[in-house]
Protein backbone atom coordinates (compact mmCIF):
# COMPACT_ATOMS: atom_id res chain seq x y z
CA UNK A 1 0.00 0.00 0.00
CA UNK A 2 1.10 3.50 -0.72
CA UNK A 3 2.24 5.59 2.25
CA UNK A 4 3.64 9.04 2.84
CA UNK A 5 5.88 9.87 5.76
CA UNK A 6 6.55 13.36 7.08
CA UNK A 7 9.33 13.06 9.59
CA UNK A 8 8.80 16.21 11.59
CA UNK A 9 5.53 16.56 13.43
CA UNK A 10 6.21 20.02 14.81
CA UNK A 11 8.95 22.45 13.80
CA UNK A 12 9.68 25.70 15.61
CA UNK A 13 11.91 28.30 13.95
CA UNK A 14 12.81 31.92 14.38
CA UNK A 15 12.18 34.38 11.58
CA UNK A 16 14.86 34.34 8.86
CA UNK A 17 15.86 30.78 9.68
CA UNK A 18 16.01 28.26 6.86
CA UNK A 19 13.38 25.56 6.58
CA UNK A 20 13.45 22.01 5.31
CA UNK A 21 10.51 19.65 5.80
CA UNK A 22 11.03 16.02 4.91
CA UNK A 23 8.64 13.89 2.88
CA UNK A 24 9.19 10.30 1.82
CA UNK A 25 6.76 8.01 0.03
CA UNK A 26 6.64 4.31 -0.56
CA UNK A 27 4.98 3.80 -3.94
CA UNK A 28 7.33 2.79 -6.74
CA UNK A 29 5.17 3.61 -9.73
CA UNK A 30 4.40 6.88 -11.46
CA UNK A 31 3.42 9.57 -9.01
CA UNK A 32 2.64 13.25 -8.92
CA UNK A 33 3.87 15.05 -5.84
CA UNK A 34 2.38 18.00 -4.00
CA UNK A 35 2.89 20.17 -1.00
CA UNK A 36 -0.17 21.84 0.49
CA UNK A 37 -0.38 24.45 3.22
CA UNK A 38 -3.20 25.04 5.65
CA UNK A 39 -3.08 28.38 7.46
CA UNK A 40 -4.94 28.57 10.77
CA UNK A 41 -8.68 28.54 10.14
CA UNK A 42 -8.32 28.26 6.39
CA UNK A 43 -8.59 25.60 3.73
CA UNK A 44 -5.81 23.73 2.07
CA UNK A 45 -3.90 25.56 -0.62
CA UNK A 46 -1.41 24.25 -3.11
CA UNK A 47 2.19 25.38 -2.53
CA UNK A 48 3.83 23.53 -5.37
CA UNK A 49 3.65 20.38 -7.43
CA UNK A 50 5.86 18.05 -9.41
CA UNK A 51 4.70 16.02 -12.39
CA UNK A 52 7.81 15.59 -14.51
CA UNK A 53 10.86 17.45 -15.81
CA UNK A 54 13.17 19.52 -13.62
CA UNK A 55 13.16 17.84 -10.21
CA UNK A 56 13.62 21.18 -8.47
CA UNK A 57 10.26 22.92 -8.46
CA UNK A 58 9.50 26.40 -7.25
CA UNK A 59 6.19 27.32 -5.70
CA UNK A 60 4.48 30.29 -4.23
CA UNK A 61 5.80 32.44 -1.40
CA UNK A 62 9.44 31.47 -1.93
CA UNK A 63 8.98 27.76 -1.33
CA UNK A 64 10.72 25.11 -3.37
CA UNK A 65 10.95 21.33 -3.30
CA UNK A 66 13.30 18.78 -4.77
CA UNK A 67 12.22 15.41 -6.08
CA UNK A 68 14.89 12.77 -5.56
CA UNK A 69 13.59 9.64 -7.22
CA UNK A 70 16.27 7.32 -5.83
CA UNK A 71 15.37 8.35 -2.30
CA UNK A 72 11.59 8.50 -2.86
CA UNK A 73 11.74 11.96 -1.33
CA UNK A 74 10.16 15.34 -2.01
CA UNK A 75 11.47 17.70 0.66
CA UNK A 76 10.12 21.22 1.02
CA UNK A 77 12.53 24.12 1.55
CA UNK A 78 12.52 27.84 2.13
CA UNK A 79 15.72 29.83 2.67
CA UNK A 80 14.26 32.36 5.09
CA UNK A 81 10.94 31.86 6.87
CA UNK A 82 8.57 34.58 8.01
CA UNK A 83 6.11 34.71 10.86
CA UNK A 84 3.31 34.46 8.29
CA UNK A 85 4.57 31.00 7.27
CA UNK A 86 3.16 29.61 10.51
CA UNK A 87 0.83 26.88 9.27
CA UNK A 88 0.43 23.18 8.77
CA UNK A 89 2.15 21.64 5.76
CA UNK A 90 1.03 18.47 4.04
CA UNK A 91 2.93 16.39 1.54
CA UNK A 92 0.76 14.41 -0.85
CA UNK A 93 1.47 11.73 -3.40
CA UNK A 94 -0.96 11.14 -6.23
CA UNK A 95 -0.96 7.64 -7.65
CA UNK A 96 -1.83 8.04 -11.31
CA UNK A 97 -2.90 4.40 -11.64
CA UNK A 98 -5.22 4.32 -8.66
CA UNK A 99 -6.39 7.87 -9.16
CA UNK A 100 -6.12 8.95 -5.55
CA UNK A 101 -3.87 10.90 -3.28
CA UNK A 102 -2.25 9.85 -0.05
CA UNK A 103 -1.33 12.54 2.43
CA UNK A 104 1.32 12.65 5.07
CA UNK A 105 0.25 13.37 8.63
CA UNK A 106 1.33 16.97 8.30
CA UNK A 107 4.01 19.13 9.89
CA UNK A 108 3.05 22.07 12.04
CA UNK A 109 5.44 24.96 11.52
CA UNK A 110 5.59 27.71 14.13
CA UNK A 111 7.70 30.74 13.29
CA UNK A 112 8.58 32.97 16.20
CA UNK A 113 8.80 36.70 15.45
CA UNK B 1 -15.19 30.57 -11.14
CA UNK B 2 -16.07 29.82 -7.57
CA UNK B 3 -13.89 27.36 -5.75
CA UNK B 4 -14.99 24.14 -4.16
CA UNK B 5 -17.88 24.97 -1.86
CA UNK B 6 -18.63 22.98 1.22
CA UNK B 7 -21.50 23.48 3.57
CA UNK B 8 -22.13 23.80 6.32
CA UNK B 9 -18.80 25.06 7.63
CA UNK B 10 -19.65 23.89 11.11
CA UNK B 11 -22.10 21.17 12.07
CA UNK B 12 -23.05 20.07 15.56
CA UNK B 13 -24.93 16.81 16.03
CA UNK B 14 -25.97 14.79 19.04
CA UNK B 15 -24.96 11.16 19.24
CA UNK B 16 -27.30 9.03 17.15
CA UNK B 17 -28.32 11.78 14.75
CA UNK B 18 -27.47 11.94 11.06
CA UNK B 19 -24.94 14.30 9.53
CA UNK B 20 -25.10 15.37 5.88
CA UNK B 21 -22.14 17.20 4.43
CA UNK B 22 -22.34 18.83 1.03
CA UNK B 23 -19.70 19.57 -1.53
CA UNK B 24 -20.14 21.48 -4.77
CA UNK B 25 -17.09 20.97 -6.98
CA UNK B 26 -15.55 23.65 -9.11
CA UNK B 27 -17.29 24.30 -12.39
CA UNK B 28 -16.24 21.76 -14.96
CA UNK B 29 -14.91 19.29 -12.41
CA UNK B 30 -16.46 15.85 -12.44
CA UNK B 31 -14.20 14.15 -9.92
CA UNK B 32 -14.76 14.53 -6.20
CA UNK B 33 -12.72 13.27 -3.29
CA UNK B 34 -13.62 13.24 0.40
CA UNK B 35 -10.99 13.31 3.14
CA UNK B 36 -11.25 13.24 6.91
CA UNK B 37 -8.88 15.08 9.20
CA UNK B 38 -9.11 13.81 12.75
CA UNK B 39 -7.78 16.01 15.55
CA UNK B 40 -3.97 15.90 15.63
CA UNK B 41 -3.84 13.70 12.52
CA UNK B 42 -3.32 14.19 8.83
CA UNK B 43 -5.75 13.89 6.01
CA UNK B 44 -7.11 10.42 5.35
CA UNK B 45 -8.69 9.49 2.06
CA UNK B 46 -12.27 8.30 2.33
CA UNK B 47 -13.89 8.07 -1.09
CA UNK B 48 -13.44 9.05 -4.72
CA UNK B 49 -16.49 9.67 -6.88
CA UNK B 50 -17.31 10.66 -10.39
CA UNK B 51 -20.75 11.74 -11.47
CA UNK B 52 -23.18 8.99 -10.41
CA UNK B 53 -20.35 6.53 -9.69
CA UNK B 54 -18.28 5.54 -6.69
CA UNK B 55 -14.82 4.82 -8.03
CA UNK B 56 -12.93 4.01 -4.83
CA UNK B 57 -14.40 3.81 -1.35
CA UNK B 58 -11.54 1.94 0.26
CA UNK B 59 -11.17 4.61 2.96
CA UNK B 60 -14.80 4.65 4.02
CA UNK B 61 -15.76 3.04 7.30
CA UNK B 62 -17.81 -0.08 6.60
CA UNK B 63 -20.87 1.07 8.50
CA UNK B 64 -22.85 4.30 8.87
CA UNK B 65 -20.93 6.20 6.17
CA UNK B 66 -22.09 6.67 2.60
CA UNK B 67 -21.36 9.06 -0.23
CA UNK B 68 -22.99 10.02 -3.47
CA UNK B 69 -22.40 12.38 -6.35
CA UNK B 70 -25.62 12.61 -8.35
CA UNK B 71 -25.92 13.78 -11.91
CA UNK B 72 -27.34 17.06 -10.67
CA UNK B 73 -26.43 18.74 -7.42
CA UNK B 74 -23.62 18.50 -4.92
CA UNK B 75 -21.80 15.49 -3.61
CA UNK B 76 -23.13 14.35 -0.24
CA UNK B 77 -21.25 12.60 2.52
CA UNK B 78 -23.74 11.06 4.90
CA UNK B 79 -22.99 9.79 8.37
CA UNK B 80 -25.78 7.94 10.12
CA UNK B 81 -26.06 7.52 13.89
CA UNK B 82 -23.05 9.69 14.59
CA UNK B 83 -20.71 8.92 17.48
CA UNK B 84 -18.19 11.14 19.25
CA UNK B 85 -15.36 9.57 17.26
CA UNK B 86 -16.85 11.00 14.07
CA UNK B 87 -15.92 14.50 15.23
CA UNK B 88 -13.44 15.75 12.67
CA UNK B 89 -12.93 18.11 9.78
CA UNK B 90 -14.18 16.70 6.50
CA UNK B 91 -12.63 18.07 3.35
CA UNK B 92 -13.85 17.76 -0.17
CA UNK B 93 -11.64 18.21 -3.20
CA UNK B 94 -12.42 18.26 -6.90
CA UNK B 95 -10.45 17.88 -10.09
CA UNK B 96 -11.33 17.94 -13.79
CA UNK B 97 -9.88 14.51 -14.41
CA UNK B 98 -7.90 11.83 -12.65
CA UNK B 99 -4.52 12.17 -14.31
CA UNK B 100 -1.86 14.80 -13.81
CA UNK B 101 -4.03 17.28 -12.06
CA UNK B 102 -4.07 18.87 -8.69
CA UNK B 103 -7.12 18.69 -6.54
CA UNK B 104 -8.72 21.89 -5.36
CA UNK B 105 -9.93 21.78 -1.81
CA UNK B 106 -12.95 23.23 -0.12
CA UNK B 107 -12.75 24.91 3.25
CA UNK B 108 -14.02 21.85 5.01
CA UNK B 109 -16.89 21.05 7.33
CA UNK B 110 -16.06 20.75 10.98
CA UNK B 111 -18.36 18.16 12.55
CA UNK B 112 -18.73 18.11 16.30
CA UNK B 113 -20.67 15.31 17.91
CA UNK B 114 -21.89 16.08 21.40
PDB file of C-alpha atoms in Angstrom:
ATOM      1  CA  UNK A   1       0.000   0.000   0.000  1.00  0.00           C
ATOM      2  CA  UNK A   2       1.103   3.499  -0.719  1.00  0.00           C
ATOM      3  CA  UNK A   3       2.235   5.589   2.247  1.00  0.00           C
ATOM      4  CA  UNK A   4       3.644   9.041   2.843  1.00  0.00           C
ATOM      5  CA  UNK A   5       5.882   9.870   5.764  1.00  0.00           C
ATOM      6  CA  UNK A   6       6.551  13.357   7.077  1.00  0.00           C
ATOM      7  CA  UNK A   7       9.329  13.060   9.587  1.00  0.00           C
ATOM      8  CA  UNK A   8       8.798  16.213  11.592  1.00  0.00           C
ATOM      9  CA  UNK A   9       5.526  16.563  13.425  1.00  0.00           C
ATOM     10  CA  UNK A  10       6.212  20.018  14.810  1.00  0.00           C
ATOM     11  CA  UNK A  11       8.946  22.445  13.801  1.00  0.00           C
ATOM     12  CA  UNK A  12       9.675  25.701  15.607  1.00  0.00           C
ATOM     13  CA  UNK A  13      11.907  28.303  13.947  1.00  0.00           C
ATOM     14  CA  UNK A  14      12.815  31.919  14.381  1.00  0.00           C
ATOM     15  CA  UNK A  15      12.185  34.381  11.581  1.00  0.00           C
ATOM     16  CA  UNK A  16      14.858  34.344   8.863  1.00  0.00           C
ATOM     17  CA  UNK A  17      15.858  30.776   9.684  1.00  0.00           C
ATOM     18  CA  UNK A  18      16.010  28.257   6.865  1.00  0.00           C
ATOM     19  CA  UNK A  19      13.385  25.563   6.577  1.00  0.00           C
ATOM     20  CA  UNK A  20      13.453  22.010   5.314  1.00  0.00           C
ATOM     21  CA  UNK A  21      10.515  19.653   5.800  1.00  0.00           C
ATOM     22  CA  UNK A  22      11.026  16.020   4.914  1.00  0.00           C
ATOM     23  CA  UNK A  23       8.638  13.890   2.884  1.00  0.00           C
ATOM     24  CA  UNK A  24       9.186  10.295   1.821  1.00  0.00           C
ATOM     25  CA  UNK A  25       6.761   8.009   0.027  1.00  0.00           C
ATOM     26  CA  UNK A  26       6.640   4.305  -0.559  1.00  0.00           C
ATOM     27  CA  UNK A  27       4.982   3.804  -3.942  1.00  0.00           C
ATOM     28  CA  UNK A  28       7.330   2.788  -6.738  1.00  0.00           C
ATOM     29  CA  UNK A  29       5.165   3.615  -9.731  1.00  0.00           C
ATOM     30  CA  UNK A  30       4.404   6.885 -11.458  1.00  0.00           C
ATOM     31  CA  UNK A  31       3.420   9.574  -9.008  1.00  0.00           C
ATOM     32  CA  UNK A  32       2.642  13.246  -8.916  1.00  0.00           C
ATOM     33  CA  UNK A  33       3.869  15.045  -5.844  1.00  0.00           C
ATOM     34  CA  UNK A  34       2.376  17.998  -4.000  1.00  0.00           C
ATOM     35  CA  UNK A  35       2.885  20.175  -0.996  1.00  0.00           C
ATOM     36  CA  UNK A  36      -0.172  21.842   0.489  1.00  0.00           C
ATOM     37  CA  UNK A  37      -0.377  24.447   3.220  1.00  0.00           C
ATOM     38  CA  UNK A  38      -3.200  25.041   5.651  1.00  0.00           C
ATOM     39  CA  UNK A  39      -3.076  28.376   7.460  1.00  0.00           C
ATOM     40  CA  UNK A  40      -4.944  28.566  10.765  1.00  0.00           C
ATOM     41  CA  UNK A  41      -8.678  28.538  10.141  1.00  0.00           C
ATOM     42  CA  UNK A  42      -8.320  28.260   6.387  1.00  0.00           C
ATOM     43  CA  UNK A  43      -8.595  25.602   3.729  1.00  0.00           C
ATOM     44  CA  UNK A  44      -5.810  23.725   2.067  1.00  0.00           C
ATOM     45  CA  UNK A  45      -3.899  25.561  -0.622  1.00  0.00           C
ATOM     46  CA  UNK A  46      -1.406  24.254  -3.112  1.00  0.00           C
ATOM     47  CA  UNK A  47       2.192  25.384  -2.525  1.00  0.00           C
ATOM     48  CA  UNK A  48       3.831  23.533  -5.372  1.00  0.00           C
ATOM     49  CA  UNK A  49       3.646  20.377  -7.431  1.00  0.00           C
ATOM     50  CA  UNK A  50       5.856  18.052  -9.408  1.00  0.00           C
ATOM     51  CA  UNK A  51       4.702  16.017 -12.385  1.00  0.00           C
ATOM     52  CA  UNK A  52       7.813  15.586 -14.505  1.00  0.00           C
ATOM     53  CA  UNK A  53      10.856  17.454 -15.807  1.00  0.00           C
ATOM     54  CA  UNK A  54      13.167  19.519 -13.618  1.00  0.00           C
ATOM     55  CA  UNK A  55      13.164  17.843 -10.206  1.00  0.00           C
ATOM     56  CA  UNK A  56      13.615  21.183  -8.466  1.00  0.00           C
ATOM     57  CA  UNK A  57      10.262  22.920  -8.456  1.00  0.00           C
ATOM     58  CA  UNK A  58       9.496  26.403  -7.253  1.00  0.00           C
ATOM     59  CA  UNK A  59       6.194  27.324  -5.704  1.00  0.00           C
ATOM     60  CA  UNK A  60       4.480  30.292  -4.227  1.00  0.00           C
ATOM     61  CA  UNK A  61       5.803  32.443  -1.396  1.00  0.00           C
ATOM     62  CA  UNK A  62       9.440  31.471  -1.934  1.00  0.00           C
ATOM     63  CA  UNK A  63       8.981  27.756  -1.326  1.00  0.00           C
ATOM     64  CA  UNK A  64      10.717  25.110  -3.375  1.00  0.00           C
ATOM     65  CA  UNK A  65      10.954  21.331  -3.304  1.00  0.00           C
ATOM     66  CA  UNK A  66      13.301  18.780  -4.775  1.00  0.00           C
ATOM     67  CA  UNK A  67      12.222  15.407  -6.080  1.00  0.00           C
ATOM     68  CA  UNK A  68      14.894  12.769  -5.561  1.00  0.00           C
ATOM     69  CA  UNK A  69      13.588   9.636  -7.224  1.00  0.00           C
ATOM     70  CA  UNK A  70      16.270   7.321  -5.826  1.00  0.00           C
ATOM     71  CA  UNK A  71      15.368   8.355  -2.305  1.00  0.00           C
ATOM     72  CA  UNK A  72      11.588   8.504  -2.858  1.00  0.00           C
ATOM     73  CA  UNK A  73      11.736  11.961  -1.335  1.00  0.00           C
ATOM     74  CA  UNK A  74      10.158  15.340  -2.009  1.00  0.00           C
ATOM     75  CA  UNK A  75      11.471  17.702   0.661  1.00  0.00           C
ATOM     76  CA  UNK A  76      10.125  21.217   1.017  1.00  0.00           C
ATOM     77  CA  UNK A  77      12.528  24.122   1.547  1.00  0.00           C
ATOM     78  CA  UNK A  78      12.524  27.838   2.127  1.00  0.00           C
ATOM     79  CA  UNK A  79      15.722  29.835   2.667  1.00  0.00           C
ATOM     80  CA  UNK A  80      14.258  32.362   5.093  1.00  0.00           C
ATOM     81  CA  UNK A  81      10.941  31.860   6.868  1.00  0.00           C
ATOM     82  CA  UNK A  82       8.572  34.580   8.008  1.00  0.00           C
ATOM     83  CA  UNK A  83       6.109  34.714  10.863  1.00  0.00           C
ATOM     84  CA  UNK A  84       3.313  34.455   8.293  1.00  0.00           C
ATOM     85  CA  UNK A  85       4.567  30.997   7.270  1.00  0.00           C
ATOM     86  CA  UNK A  86       3.165  29.607  10.509  1.00  0.00           C
ATOM     87  CA  UNK A  87       0.830  26.879   9.265  1.00  0.00           C
ATOM     88  CA  UNK A  88       0.432  23.175   8.770  1.00  0.00           C
ATOM     89  CA  UNK A  89       2.151  21.643   5.762  1.00  0.00           C
ATOM     90  CA  UNK A  90       1.034  18.466   4.037  1.00  0.00           C
ATOM     91  CA  UNK A  91       2.933  16.394   1.544  1.00  0.00           C
ATOM     92  CA  UNK A  92       0.764  14.412  -0.849  1.00  0.00           C
ATOM     93  CA  UNK A  93       1.470  11.730  -3.395  1.00  0.00           C
ATOM     94  CA  UNK A  94      -0.964  11.145  -6.231  1.00  0.00           C
ATOM     95  CA  UNK A  95      -0.955   7.637  -7.647  1.00  0.00           C
ATOM     96  CA  UNK A  96      -1.831   8.036 -11.306  1.00  0.00           C
ATOM     97  CA  UNK A  97      -2.896   4.397 -11.645  1.00  0.00           C
ATOM     98  CA  UNK A  98      -5.225   4.318  -8.657  1.00  0.00           C
ATOM     99  CA  UNK A  99      -6.394   7.874  -9.161  1.00  0.00           C
ATOM    100  CA  UNK A 100      -6.121   8.945  -5.554  1.00  0.00           C
ATOM    101  CA  UNK A 101      -3.873  10.901  -3.278  1.00  0.00           C
ATOM    102  CA  UNK A 102      -2.253   9.851  -0.049  1.00  0.00           C
ATOM    103  CA  UNK A 103      -1.332  12.544   2.426  1.00  0.00           C
ATOM    104  CA  UNK A 104       1.322  12.650   5.069  1.00  0.00           C
ATOM    105  CA  UNK A 105       0.248  13.366   8.627  1.00  0.00           C
ATOM    106  CA  UNK A 106       1.334  16.970   8.304  1.00  0.00           C
ATOM    107  CA  UNK A 107       4.008  19.130   9.886  1.00  0.00           C
ATOM    108  CA  UNK A 108       3.050  22.069  12.045  1.00  0.00           C
ATOM    109  CA  UNK A 109       5.444  24.959  11.523  1.00  0.00           C
ATOM    110  CA  UNK A 110       5.593  27.708  14.131  1.00  0.00           C
ATOM    111  CA  UNK A 111       7.703  30.735  13.286  1.00  0.00           C
ATOM    112  CA  UNK A 112       8.583  32.968  16.200  1.00  0.00           C
ATOM    113  CA  UNK A 113       8.804  36.699  15.448  1.00  0.00           C
TER     114      UNK A 113
ATOM    115  CA  UNK B   1     -15.194  30.568 -11.140  1.00  0.00           C
ATOM    116  CA  UNK B   2     -16.071  29.815  -7.570  1.00  0.00           C
ATOM    117  CA  UNK B   3     -13.893  27.361  -5.746  1.00  0.00           C
ATOM    118  CA  UNK B   4     -14.993  24.143  -4.159  1.00  0.00           C
ATOM    119  CA  UNK B   5     -17.881  24.969  -1.864  1.00  0.00           C
ATOM    120  CA  UNK B   6     -18.630  22.983   1.220  1.00  0.00           C
ATOM    121  CA  UNK B   7     -21.503  23.484   3.575  1.00  0.00           C
ATOM    122  CA  UNK B   8     -22.127  23.797   6.321  1.00  0.00           C
ATOM    123  CA  UNK B   9     -18.799  25.061   7.625  1.00  0.00           C
ATOM    124  CA  UNK B  10     -19.648  23.891  11.110  1.00  0.00           C
ATOM    125  CA  UNK B  11     -22.102  21.174  12.075  1.00  0.00           C
ATOM    126  CA  UNK B  12     -23.050  20.067  15.557  1.00  0.00           C
ATOM    127  CA  UNK B  13     -24.928  16.810  16.026  1.00  0.00           C
ATOM    128  CA  UNK B  14     -25.970  14.792  19.039  1.00  0.00           C
ATOM    129  CA  UNK B  15     -24.963  11.162  19.241  1.00  0.00           C
ATOM    130  CA  UNK B  16     -27.300   9.032  17.154  1.00  0.00           C
ATOM    131  CA  UNK B  17     -28.319  11.784  14.750  1.00  0.00           C
ATOM    132  CA  UNK B  18     -27.475  11.941  11.064  1.00  0.00           C
ATOM    133  CA  UNK B  19     -24.939  14.302   9.531  1.00  0.00           C
ATOM    134  CA  UNK B  20     -25.102  15.373   5.878  1.00  0.00           C
ATOM    135  CA  UNK B  21     -22.136  17.197   4.432  1.00  0.00           C
ATOM    136  CA  UNK B  22     -22.340  18.828   1.029  1.00  0.00           C
ATOM    137  CA  UNK B  23     -19.703  19.573  -1.532  1.00  0.00           C
ATOM    138  CA  UNK B  24     -20.137  21.480  -4.770  1.00  0.00           C
ATOM    139  CA  UNK B  25     -17.087  20.965  -6.982  1.00  0.00           C
ATOM    140  CA  UNK B  26     -15.549  23.647  -9.106  1.00  0.00           C
ATOM    141  CA  UNK B  27     -17.294  24.304 -12.388  1.00  0.00           C
ATOM    142  CA  UNK B  28     -16.241  21.764 -14.955  1.00  0.00           C
ATOM    143  CA  UNK B  29     -14.912  19.293 -12.409  1.00  0.00           C
ATOM    144  CA  UNK B  30     -16.464  15.850 -12.444  1.00  0.00           C
ATOM    145  CA  UNK B  31     -14.197  14.146  -9.916  1.00  0.00           C
ATOM    146  CA  UNK B  32     -14.765  14.534  -6.196  1.00  0.00           C
ATOM    147  CA  UNK B  33     -12.721  13.271  -3.290  1.00  0.00           C
ATOM    148  CA  UNK B  34     -13.617  13.243   0.396  1.00  0.00           C
ATOM    149  CA  UNK B  35     -10.991  13.313   3.144  1.00  0.00           C
ATOM    150  CA  UNK B  36     -11.253  13.243   6.909  1.00  0.00           C
ATOM    151  CA  UNK B  37      -8.883  15.076   9.200  1.00  0.00           C
ATOM    152  CA  UNK B  38      -9.109  13.815  12.746  1.00  0.00           C
ATOM    153  CA  UNK B  39      -7.779  16.008  15.548  1.00  0.00           C
ATOM    154  CA  UNK B  40      -3.973  15.900  15.630  1.00  0.00           C
ATOM    155  CA  UNK B  41      -3.836  13.704  12.522  1.00  0.00           C
ATOM    156  CA  UNK B  42      -3.321  14.192   8.827  1.00  0.00           C
ATOM    157  CA  UNK B  43      -5.752  13.889   6.008  1.00  0.00           C
ATOM    158  CA  UNK B  44      -7.107  10.424   5.352  1.00  0.00           C
ATOM    159  CA  UNK B  45      -8.692   9.488   2.055  1.00  0.00           C
ATOM    160  CA  UNK B  46     -12.270   8.300   2.326  1.00  0.00           C
ATOM    161  CA  UNK B  47     -13.886   8.066  -1.089  1.00  0.00           C
ATOM    162  CA  UNK B  48     -13.445   9.046  -4.717  1.00  0.00           C
ATOM    163  CA  UNK B  49     -16.490   9.670  -6.876  1.00  0.00           C
ATOM    164  CA  UNK B  50     -17.313  10.663 -10.389  1.00  0.00           C
ATOM    165  CA  UNK B  51     -20.753  11.738 -11.469  1.00  0.00           C
ATOM    166  CA  UNK B  52     -23.177   8.990 -10.411  1.00  0.00           C
ATOM    167  CA  UNK B  53     -20.352   6.533  -9.692  1.00  0.00           C
ATOM    168  CA  UNK B  54     -18.275   5.541  -6.694  1.00  0.00           C
ATOM    169  CA  UNK B  55     -14.821   4.817  -8.027  1.00  0.00           C
ATOM    170  CA  UNK B  56     -12.932   4.015  -4.832  1.00  0.00           C
ATOM    171  CA  UNK B  57     -14.405   3.811  -1.355  1.00  0.00           C
ATOM    172  CA  UNK B  58     -11.540   1.943   0.263  1.00  0.00           C
ATOM    173  CA  UNK B  59     -11.173   4.612   2.956  1.00  0.00           C
ATOM    174  CA  UNK B  60     -14.803   4.653   4.016  1.00  0.00           C
ATOM    175  CA  UNK B  61     -15.762   3.035   7.300  1.00  0.00           C
ATOM    176  CA  UNK B  62     -17.811  -0.079   6.595  1.00  0.00           C
ATOM    177  CA  UNK B  63     -20.865   1.071   8.503  1.00  0.00           C
ATOM    178  CA  UNK B  64     -22.847   4.301   8.869  1.00  0.00           C
ATOM    179  CA  UNK B  65     -20.935   6.205   6.174  1.00  0.00           C
ATOM    180  CA  UNK B  66     -22.088   6.667   2.603  1.00  0.00           C
ATOM    181  CA  UNK B  67     -21.358   9.060  -0.230  1.00  0.00           C
ATOM    182  CA  UNK B  68     -22.992  10.023  -3.471  1.00  0.00           C
ATOM    183  CA  UNK B  69     -22.399  12.378  -6.350  1.00  0.00           C
ATOM    184  CA  UNK B  70     -25.618  12.615  -8.346  1.00  0.00           C
ATOM    185  CA  UNK B  71     -25.922  13.781 -11.909  1.00  0.00           C
ATOM    186  CA  UNK B  72     -27.344  17.057 -10.666  1.00  0.00           C
ATOM    187  CA  UNK B  73     -26.429  18.736  -7.422  1.00  0.00           C
ATOM    188  CA  UNK B  74     -23.618  18.500  -4.917  1.00  0.00           C
ATOM    189  CA  UNK B  75     -21.798  15.491  -3.608  1.00  0.00           C
ATOM    190  CA  UNK B  76     -23.132  14.351  -0.245  1.00  0.00           C
ATOM    191  CA  UNK B  77     -21.245  12.604   2.524  1.00  0.00           C
ATOM    192  CA  UNK B  78     -23.743  11.064   4.902  1.00  0.00           C
ATOM    193  CA  UNK B  79     -22.988   9.786   8.368  1.00  0.00           C
ATOM    194  CA  UNK B  80     -25.778   7.936  10.122  1.00  0.00           C
ATOM    195  CA  UNK B  81     -26.055   7.517  13.895  1.00  0.00           C
ATOM    196  CA  UNK B  82     -23.049   9.687  14.586  1.00  0.00           C
ATOM    197  CA  UNK B  83     -20.714   8.924  17.480  1.00  0.00           C
ATOM    198  CA  UNK B  84     -18.193  11.140  19.248  1.00  0.00           C
ATOM    199  CA  UNK B  85     -15.355   9.567  17.259  1.00  0.00           C
ATOM    200  CA  UNK B  86     -16.850  11.001  14.074  1.00  0.00           C
ATOM    201  CA  UNK B  87     -15.925  14.503  15.232  1.00  0.00           C
ATOM    202  CA  UNK B  88     -13.436  15.753  12.670  1.00  0.00           C
ATOM    203  CA  UNK B  89     -12.931  18.108   9.775  1.00  0.00           C
ATOM    204  CA  UNK B  90     -14.178  16.697   6.496  1.00  0.00           C
ATOM    205  CA  UNK B  91     -12.627  18.071   3.349  1.00  0.00           C
ATOM    206  CA  UNK B  92     -13.850  17.757  -0.168  1.00  0.00           C
ATOM    207  CA  UNK B  93     -11.640  18.211  -3.203  1.00  0.00           C
ATOM    208  CA  UNK B  94     -12.417  18.256  -6.899  1.00  0.00           C
ATOM    209  CA  UNK B  95     -10.451  17.882 -10.086  1.00  0.00           C
ATOM    210  CA  UNK B  96     -11.328  17.944 -13.785  1.00  0.00           C
ATOM    211  CA  UNK B  97      -9.880  14.506 -14.410  1.00  0.00           C
ATOM    212  CA  UNK B  98      -7.897  11.830 -12.651  1.00  0.00           C
ATOM    213  CA  UNK B  99      -4.523  12.168 -14.305  1.00  0.00           C
ATOM    214  CA  UNK B 100      -1.857  14.797 -13.809  1.00  0.00           C
ATOM    215  CA  UNK B 101      -4.026  17.282 -12.063  1.00  0.00           C
ATOM    216  CA  UNK B 102      -4.066  18.873  -8.694  1.00  0.00           C
ATOM    217  CA  UNK B 103      -7.115  18.690  -6.540  1.00  0.00           C
ATOM    218  CA  UNK B 104      -8.725  21.892  -5.362  1.00  0.00           C
ATOM    219  CA  UNK B 105      -9.927  21.784  -1.806  1.00  0.00           C
ATOM    220  CA  UNK B 106     -12.953  23.226  -0.121  1.00  0.00           C
ATOM    221  CA  UNK B 107     -12.755  24.912   3.255  1.00  0.00           C
ATOM    222  CA  UNK B 108     -14.022  21.849   5.012  1.00  0.00           C
ATOM    223  CA  UNK B 109     -16.892  21.047   7.333  1.00  0.00           C
ATOM    224  CA  UNK B 110     -16.064  20.746  10.978  1.00  0.00           C
ATOM    225  CA  UNK B 111     -18.359  18.165  12.547  1.00  0.00           C
ATOM    226  CA  UNK B 112     -18.729  18.113  16.303  1.00  0.00           C
ATOM    227  CA  UNK B 113     -20.672  15.309  17.914  1.00  0.00           C
ATOM    228  CA  UNK B 114     -21.889  16.076  21.399  1.00  0.00           C
TER     229      UNK B 114
END
